[in-house]
XYZ file of C-alpha atoms in Angstrom:
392
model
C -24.604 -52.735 23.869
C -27.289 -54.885 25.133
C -30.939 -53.934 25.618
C -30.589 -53.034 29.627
C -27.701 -50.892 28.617
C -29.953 -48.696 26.199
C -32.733 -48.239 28.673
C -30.158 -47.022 31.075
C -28.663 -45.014 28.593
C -32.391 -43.607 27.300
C -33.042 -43.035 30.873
C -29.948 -40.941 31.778
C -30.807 -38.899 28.937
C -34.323 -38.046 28.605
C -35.102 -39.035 32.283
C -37.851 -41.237 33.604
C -41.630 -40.867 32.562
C -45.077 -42.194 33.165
C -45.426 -42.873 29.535
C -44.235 -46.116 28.296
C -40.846 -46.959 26.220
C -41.127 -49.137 23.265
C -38.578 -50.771 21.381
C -37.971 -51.302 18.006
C -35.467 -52.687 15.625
C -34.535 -53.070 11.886
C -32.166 -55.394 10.199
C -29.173 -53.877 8.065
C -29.469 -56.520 4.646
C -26.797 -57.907 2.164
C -27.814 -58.951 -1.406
C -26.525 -62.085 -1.565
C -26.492 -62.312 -5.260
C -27.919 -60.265 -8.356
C -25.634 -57.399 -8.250
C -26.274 -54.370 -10.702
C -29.105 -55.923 -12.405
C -31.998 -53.529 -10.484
C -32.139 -50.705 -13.172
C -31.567 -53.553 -16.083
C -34.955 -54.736 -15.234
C -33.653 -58.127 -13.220
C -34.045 -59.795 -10.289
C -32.061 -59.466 -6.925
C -31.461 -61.766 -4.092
C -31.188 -59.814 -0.696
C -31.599 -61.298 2.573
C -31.832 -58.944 5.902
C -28.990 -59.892 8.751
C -29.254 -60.386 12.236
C -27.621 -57.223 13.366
C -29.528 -53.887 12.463
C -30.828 -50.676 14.495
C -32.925 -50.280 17.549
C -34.876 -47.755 18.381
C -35.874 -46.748 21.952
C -38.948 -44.516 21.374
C -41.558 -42.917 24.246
C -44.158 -39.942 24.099
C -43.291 -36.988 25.541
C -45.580 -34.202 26.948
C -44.843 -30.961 24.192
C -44.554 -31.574 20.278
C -40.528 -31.630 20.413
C -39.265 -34.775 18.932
C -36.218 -35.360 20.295
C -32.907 -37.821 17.911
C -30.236 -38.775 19.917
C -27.862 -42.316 18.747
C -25.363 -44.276 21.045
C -23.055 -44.276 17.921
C -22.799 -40.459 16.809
C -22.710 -37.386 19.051
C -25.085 -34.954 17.183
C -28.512 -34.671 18.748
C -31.207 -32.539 17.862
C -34.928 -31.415 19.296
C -37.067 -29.596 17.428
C -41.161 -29.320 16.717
C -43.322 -29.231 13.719
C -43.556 -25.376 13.552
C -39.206 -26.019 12.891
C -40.058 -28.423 10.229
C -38.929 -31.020 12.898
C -35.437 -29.114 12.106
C -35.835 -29.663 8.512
C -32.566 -30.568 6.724
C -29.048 -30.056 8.197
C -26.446 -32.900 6.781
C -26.472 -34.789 10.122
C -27.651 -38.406 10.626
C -31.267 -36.953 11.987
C -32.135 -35.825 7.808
C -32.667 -39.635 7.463
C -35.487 -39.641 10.225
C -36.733 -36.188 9.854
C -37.312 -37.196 6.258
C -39.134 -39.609 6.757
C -41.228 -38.121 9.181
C -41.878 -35.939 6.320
C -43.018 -38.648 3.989
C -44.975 -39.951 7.285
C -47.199 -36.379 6.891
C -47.835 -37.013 3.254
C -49.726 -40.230 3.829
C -51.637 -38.310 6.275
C -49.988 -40.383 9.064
C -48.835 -36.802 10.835
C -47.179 -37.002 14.391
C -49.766 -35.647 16.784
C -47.447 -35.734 19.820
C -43.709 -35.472 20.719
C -41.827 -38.034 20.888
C -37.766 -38.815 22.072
C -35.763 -41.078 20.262
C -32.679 -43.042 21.004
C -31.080 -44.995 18.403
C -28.628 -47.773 18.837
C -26.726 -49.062 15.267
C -25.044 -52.545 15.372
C -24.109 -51.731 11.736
C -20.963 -50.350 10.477
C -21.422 -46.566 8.362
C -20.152 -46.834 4.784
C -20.155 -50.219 4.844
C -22.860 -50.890 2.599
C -24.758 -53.148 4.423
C -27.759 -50.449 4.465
C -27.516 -48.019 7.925
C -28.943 -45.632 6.320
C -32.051 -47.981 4.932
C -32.039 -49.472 8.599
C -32.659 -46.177 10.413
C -35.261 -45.205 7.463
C -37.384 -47.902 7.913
C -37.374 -48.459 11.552
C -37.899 -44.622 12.178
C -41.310 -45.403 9.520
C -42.232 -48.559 11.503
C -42.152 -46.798 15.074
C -43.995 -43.783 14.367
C -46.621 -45.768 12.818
C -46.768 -47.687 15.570
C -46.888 -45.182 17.932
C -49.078 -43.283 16.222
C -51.721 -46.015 14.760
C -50.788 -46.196 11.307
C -51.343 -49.342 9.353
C -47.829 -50.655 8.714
C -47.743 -52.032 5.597
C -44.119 -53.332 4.695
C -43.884 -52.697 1.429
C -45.592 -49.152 1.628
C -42.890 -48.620 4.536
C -40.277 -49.563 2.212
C -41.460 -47.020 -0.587
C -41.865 -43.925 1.787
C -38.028 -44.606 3.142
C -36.772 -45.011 -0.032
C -38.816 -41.018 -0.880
C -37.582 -40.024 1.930
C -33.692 -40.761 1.167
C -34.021 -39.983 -2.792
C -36.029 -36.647 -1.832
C -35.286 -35.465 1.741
C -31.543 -36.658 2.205
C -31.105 -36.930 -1.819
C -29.680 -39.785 -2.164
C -30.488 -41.626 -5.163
C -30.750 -44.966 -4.118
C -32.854 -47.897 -5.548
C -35.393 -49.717 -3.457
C -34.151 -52.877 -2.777
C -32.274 -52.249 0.749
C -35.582 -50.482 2.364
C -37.634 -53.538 0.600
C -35.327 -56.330 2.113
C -34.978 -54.188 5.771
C -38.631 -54.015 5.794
C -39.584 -57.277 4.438
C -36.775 -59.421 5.720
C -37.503 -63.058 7.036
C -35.479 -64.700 9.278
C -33.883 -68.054 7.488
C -35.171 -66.388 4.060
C -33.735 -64.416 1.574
C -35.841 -62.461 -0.701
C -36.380 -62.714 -4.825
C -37.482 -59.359 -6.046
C -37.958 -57.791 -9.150
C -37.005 -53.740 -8.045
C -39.268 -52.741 -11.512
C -42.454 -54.016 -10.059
C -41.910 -54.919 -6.302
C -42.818 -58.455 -7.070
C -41.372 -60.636 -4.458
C -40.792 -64.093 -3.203
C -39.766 -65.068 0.059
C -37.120 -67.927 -0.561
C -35.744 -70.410 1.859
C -32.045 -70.095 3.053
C -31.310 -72.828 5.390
C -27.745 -72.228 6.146
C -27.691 -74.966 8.548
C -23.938 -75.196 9.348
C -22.740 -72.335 7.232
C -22.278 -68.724 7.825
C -22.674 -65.569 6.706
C -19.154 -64.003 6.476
C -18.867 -60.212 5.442
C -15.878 -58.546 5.089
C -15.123 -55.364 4.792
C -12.315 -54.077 2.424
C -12.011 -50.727 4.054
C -11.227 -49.274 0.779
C -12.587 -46.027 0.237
C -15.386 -46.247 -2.695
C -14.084 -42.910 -4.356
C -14.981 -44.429 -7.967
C -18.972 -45.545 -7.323
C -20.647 -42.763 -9.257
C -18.788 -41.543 -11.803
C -18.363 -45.498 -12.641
C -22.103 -46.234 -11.627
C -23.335 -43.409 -14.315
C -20.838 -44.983 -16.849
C -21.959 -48.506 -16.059
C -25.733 -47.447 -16.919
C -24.955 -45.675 -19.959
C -23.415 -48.531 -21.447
C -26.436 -50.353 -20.787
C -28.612 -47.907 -22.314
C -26.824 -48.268 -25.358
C -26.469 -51.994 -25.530
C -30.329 -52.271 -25.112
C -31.159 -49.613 -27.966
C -28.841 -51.356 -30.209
C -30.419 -54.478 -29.418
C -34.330 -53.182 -30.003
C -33.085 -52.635 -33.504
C -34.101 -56.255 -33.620
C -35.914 -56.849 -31.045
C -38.327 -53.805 -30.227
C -40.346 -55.101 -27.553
C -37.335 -55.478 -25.594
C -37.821 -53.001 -22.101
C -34.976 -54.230 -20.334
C -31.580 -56.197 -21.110
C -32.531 -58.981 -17.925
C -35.651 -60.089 -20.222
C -33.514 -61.943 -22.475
C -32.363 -65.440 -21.848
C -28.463 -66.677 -21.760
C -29.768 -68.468 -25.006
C -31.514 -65.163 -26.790
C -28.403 -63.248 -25.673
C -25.896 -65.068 -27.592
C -27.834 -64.961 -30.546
C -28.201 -61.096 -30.685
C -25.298 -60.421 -29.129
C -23.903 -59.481 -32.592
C -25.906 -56.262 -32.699
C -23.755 -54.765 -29.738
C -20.973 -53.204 -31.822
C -18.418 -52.241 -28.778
C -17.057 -54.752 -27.100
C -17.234 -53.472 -23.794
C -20.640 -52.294 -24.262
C -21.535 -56.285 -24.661
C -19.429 -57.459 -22.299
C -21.656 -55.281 -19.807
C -24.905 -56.866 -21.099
C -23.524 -60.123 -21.448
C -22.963 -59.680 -17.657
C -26.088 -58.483 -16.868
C -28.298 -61.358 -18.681
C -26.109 -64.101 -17.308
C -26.100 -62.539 -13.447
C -30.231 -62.788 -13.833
C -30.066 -66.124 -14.961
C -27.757 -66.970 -11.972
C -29.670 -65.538 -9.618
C -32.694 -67.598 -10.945
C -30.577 -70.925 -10.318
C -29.685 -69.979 -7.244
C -33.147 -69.835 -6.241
C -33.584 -73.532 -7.624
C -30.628 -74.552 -5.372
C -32.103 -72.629 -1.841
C -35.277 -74.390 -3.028
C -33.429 -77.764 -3.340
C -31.189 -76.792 -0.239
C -28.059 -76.829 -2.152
C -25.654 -74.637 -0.528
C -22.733 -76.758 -2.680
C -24.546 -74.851 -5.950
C -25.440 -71.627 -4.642
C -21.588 -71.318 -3.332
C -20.791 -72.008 -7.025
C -23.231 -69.427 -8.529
C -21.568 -67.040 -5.741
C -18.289 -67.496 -7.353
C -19.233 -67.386 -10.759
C -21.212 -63.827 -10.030
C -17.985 -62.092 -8.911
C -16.017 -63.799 -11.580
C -18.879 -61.395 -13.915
C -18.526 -58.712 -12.184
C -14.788 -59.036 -12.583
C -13.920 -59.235 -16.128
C -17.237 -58.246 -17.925
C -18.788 -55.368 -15.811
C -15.731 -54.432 -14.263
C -16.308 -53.011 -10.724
C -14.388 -55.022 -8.587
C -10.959 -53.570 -8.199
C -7.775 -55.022 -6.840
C -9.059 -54.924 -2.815
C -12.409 -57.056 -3.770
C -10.761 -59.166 -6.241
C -8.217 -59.869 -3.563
C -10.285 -60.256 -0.382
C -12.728 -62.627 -2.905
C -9.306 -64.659 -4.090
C -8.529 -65.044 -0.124
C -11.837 -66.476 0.784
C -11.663 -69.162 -2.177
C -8.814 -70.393 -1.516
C -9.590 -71.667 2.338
C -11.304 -74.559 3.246
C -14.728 -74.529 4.273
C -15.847 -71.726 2.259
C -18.713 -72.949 -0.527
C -18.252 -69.496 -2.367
C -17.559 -65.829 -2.464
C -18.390 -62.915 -4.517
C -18.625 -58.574 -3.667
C -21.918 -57.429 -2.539
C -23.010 -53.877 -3.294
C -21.920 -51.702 -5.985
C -18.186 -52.450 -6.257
C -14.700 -50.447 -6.143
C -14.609 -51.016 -2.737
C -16.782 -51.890 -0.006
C -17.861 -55.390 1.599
C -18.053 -58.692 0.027
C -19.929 -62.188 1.206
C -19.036 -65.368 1.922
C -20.926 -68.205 2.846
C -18.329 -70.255 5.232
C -18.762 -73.690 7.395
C -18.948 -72.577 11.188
C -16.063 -75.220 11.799
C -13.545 -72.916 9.726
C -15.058 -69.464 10.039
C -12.432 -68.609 12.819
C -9.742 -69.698 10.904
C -10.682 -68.517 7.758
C -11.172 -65.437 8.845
C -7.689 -65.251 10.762
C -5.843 -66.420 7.577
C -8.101 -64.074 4.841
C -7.014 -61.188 7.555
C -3.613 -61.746 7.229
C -3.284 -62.580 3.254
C -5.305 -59.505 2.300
C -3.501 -57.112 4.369
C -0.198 -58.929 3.150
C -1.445 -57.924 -0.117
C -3.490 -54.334 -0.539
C -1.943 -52.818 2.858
C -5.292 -52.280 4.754
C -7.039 -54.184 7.329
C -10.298 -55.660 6.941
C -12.848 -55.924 9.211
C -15.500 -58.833 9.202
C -19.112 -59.236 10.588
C -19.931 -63.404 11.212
C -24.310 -63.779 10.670
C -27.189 -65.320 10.042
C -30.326 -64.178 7.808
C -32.536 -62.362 10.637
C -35.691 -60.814 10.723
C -36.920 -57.599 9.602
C -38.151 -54.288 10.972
C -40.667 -55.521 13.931
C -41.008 -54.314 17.396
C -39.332 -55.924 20.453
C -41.568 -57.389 23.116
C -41.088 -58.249 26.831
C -37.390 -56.808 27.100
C -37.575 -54.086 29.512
């Protein structure tokens, strides 16, 4: 839907007004590499995408803040004496929560406002909705209502706001990349401390290709709780001999292999083998952006799912497959699962001369294989959360 659409849409529903509209939008992200290293203490390599949320926002005369959204049909209205309508299980506990965090900083609304929110993003796809609407939501209000806007701070509250209004426990690093996001940059952070370095990601001829396994991620939990447990127990073993050690990511490849020994179950060091190899990866892959080495990176991409594969073990067959389908056609540097694994999206970084092809061809061998049919999204690195100027 493009922008005169949703100002014809915002208009049919709330009417026309004297006050102004204002637009806003926020990226959804994929992490291009680094993937379960955040609670091992490593770094991550995100990048925001040129598709997000927008956010059609104006003032309204009572203290009724109105949600409505193009993409689902439940709306809501409801005013600070309501709690703003407090929590219900819809999509509007994401914004309502975060108006809540809003009020904590003592940036409180002190008007009503309607809302109209447009997603370009796919639900359950794990390419961040929910982070997307989060931090937008943040950004507008604060606009609206004076705030200072600091990105990072913005990326904090909507991260409260879904671990303590919508309680989902989710780490930081898809608010942080949504808020921070650069467009041609991905972004080195270290989720511990916040630390961050905008790195360049010239893609130049290549693309962004994310596909969607459509498998249904019924194992992430229970296998995401197991996954941290084992690396609980592979670091305590480990400050036996090394007691400074705070996180399994602080040791080098190098340190690794000479402790490893300490790690009595196999699995449990196959898990921290992954996890201090994937952080040294995701360092050389930085190296390569720097150097403007797609040829590497691609390399480091397959080598990371490879990892996740056969030492961490959270791929499954539908991953493993749609990854297997990507490597094999020409014009794709490298492939790998993004997000959490058993299902969900992986990324590919193919050469815009192939992407229609490859994608026609991965279509057809994956559903040949697992059954289901993929969908995929074809993107750049885009900007994040910031509010649109001059469009209406």
């Amino acid at each position: 839907m493009n922008l005169e659409s949703l100002v014809s849409t915002f208009h049919s529903k709330y009417g026309t007004s004297d006050a102004p509209l204002r637009m806003f939008n926020a990226p959804g992200r994929v992490n291009l590499i680094g993937e379960h290293l955040d609670y091992n203490g490593g770094y991550v390599l995100p990048a925001a995408l040129e598709f997000g949320t927008t956010l059609l926002i104006r003032e309204r005369k009572d203290n009724q803040v109105a949600f409505a959204s193009t993409n689902l049909p439940y709306e809501a209205a409801a005013g600070p004496e309501e709690s703003y309508g407090g929590k219900t299980g819809e999509w509007t506990d994401y914004p309502v929560g975060v108006i809540v965090e809003l009020e904590k900083l003592g940036c409180s609304l002190t008007k009503g406002y309607e809302l109209l929110y447009h997603g370009d993003i796919p639900n359950g796809a794990g390419l961040s909705s929910s982070a997307s609407i989060e931090v937008v939501t943040a950004y507008a209000f604060m606009s609206m209502e004076g705030c200072d806007r600091d990105p990072v701070e913005i990326a904090k509250l909507s991260q409260r706001a879904e671990n303590q209004f919508v309680g989902v426990n989710s780490g930081i690093m898809d608010q942080f990349a949504v808020a921070n996001g650069r467009s041609n940059h991905a972004i080195l952070l270290m989720c511990d401390t916040l630390e961050y370095d905008l790195v360049p990601f010239e893609t130049g001829s290549y693309k962004i290709v994310i596909a969607n396994t459509n498998k249904r991620r019924g194992l992430v939990d229970s296998k995401y709780n197991e996954r941290r447990s084992e690396c609980d127990s592979a670091l305590e073993q480990l400050q036996g001999t090394r007691p400074e050690l705070n996180y399994l990511a602080q040791l080098t490849p190098e340190q690794f292999q000479e402790l490893q020994g300490v790690i009595e179950d196999e699995t449990v060091r196959k898990r921290a083998q992954h996890v201090v190899e994937e952080n040294q990866r995701v360092l050389d892959s930085v190296a390569a952006l720097k150097e403007n080495n797609l040829q590497a990176f691609g390399s480091f991409m397959n080598d990371s799912h490879t990892s996740l594969r056969h030492l961490y073990e959270v791929t499954g067959d539908e991953l493993d497959v749609m990854v297997e389908e990507f490597q094999r056609q020409e014009g794709t540097l490298g492939a790998r699962m993004t997000g959490a694994g058993f299902g969900g999206c992986t990324v590919a970084l193919v050469h815009e001369d192939h992407v229609e092809q490859v994608i026609a061809e991965v279509a057809v061998g994956y559903e040949k294989r697992t059954g289901l049919k993929p969908d995929f999204y074809v993107c750049g690195v885009g900007q994040g959360v910031h509010e649109l100027k001059g469009v209406l």
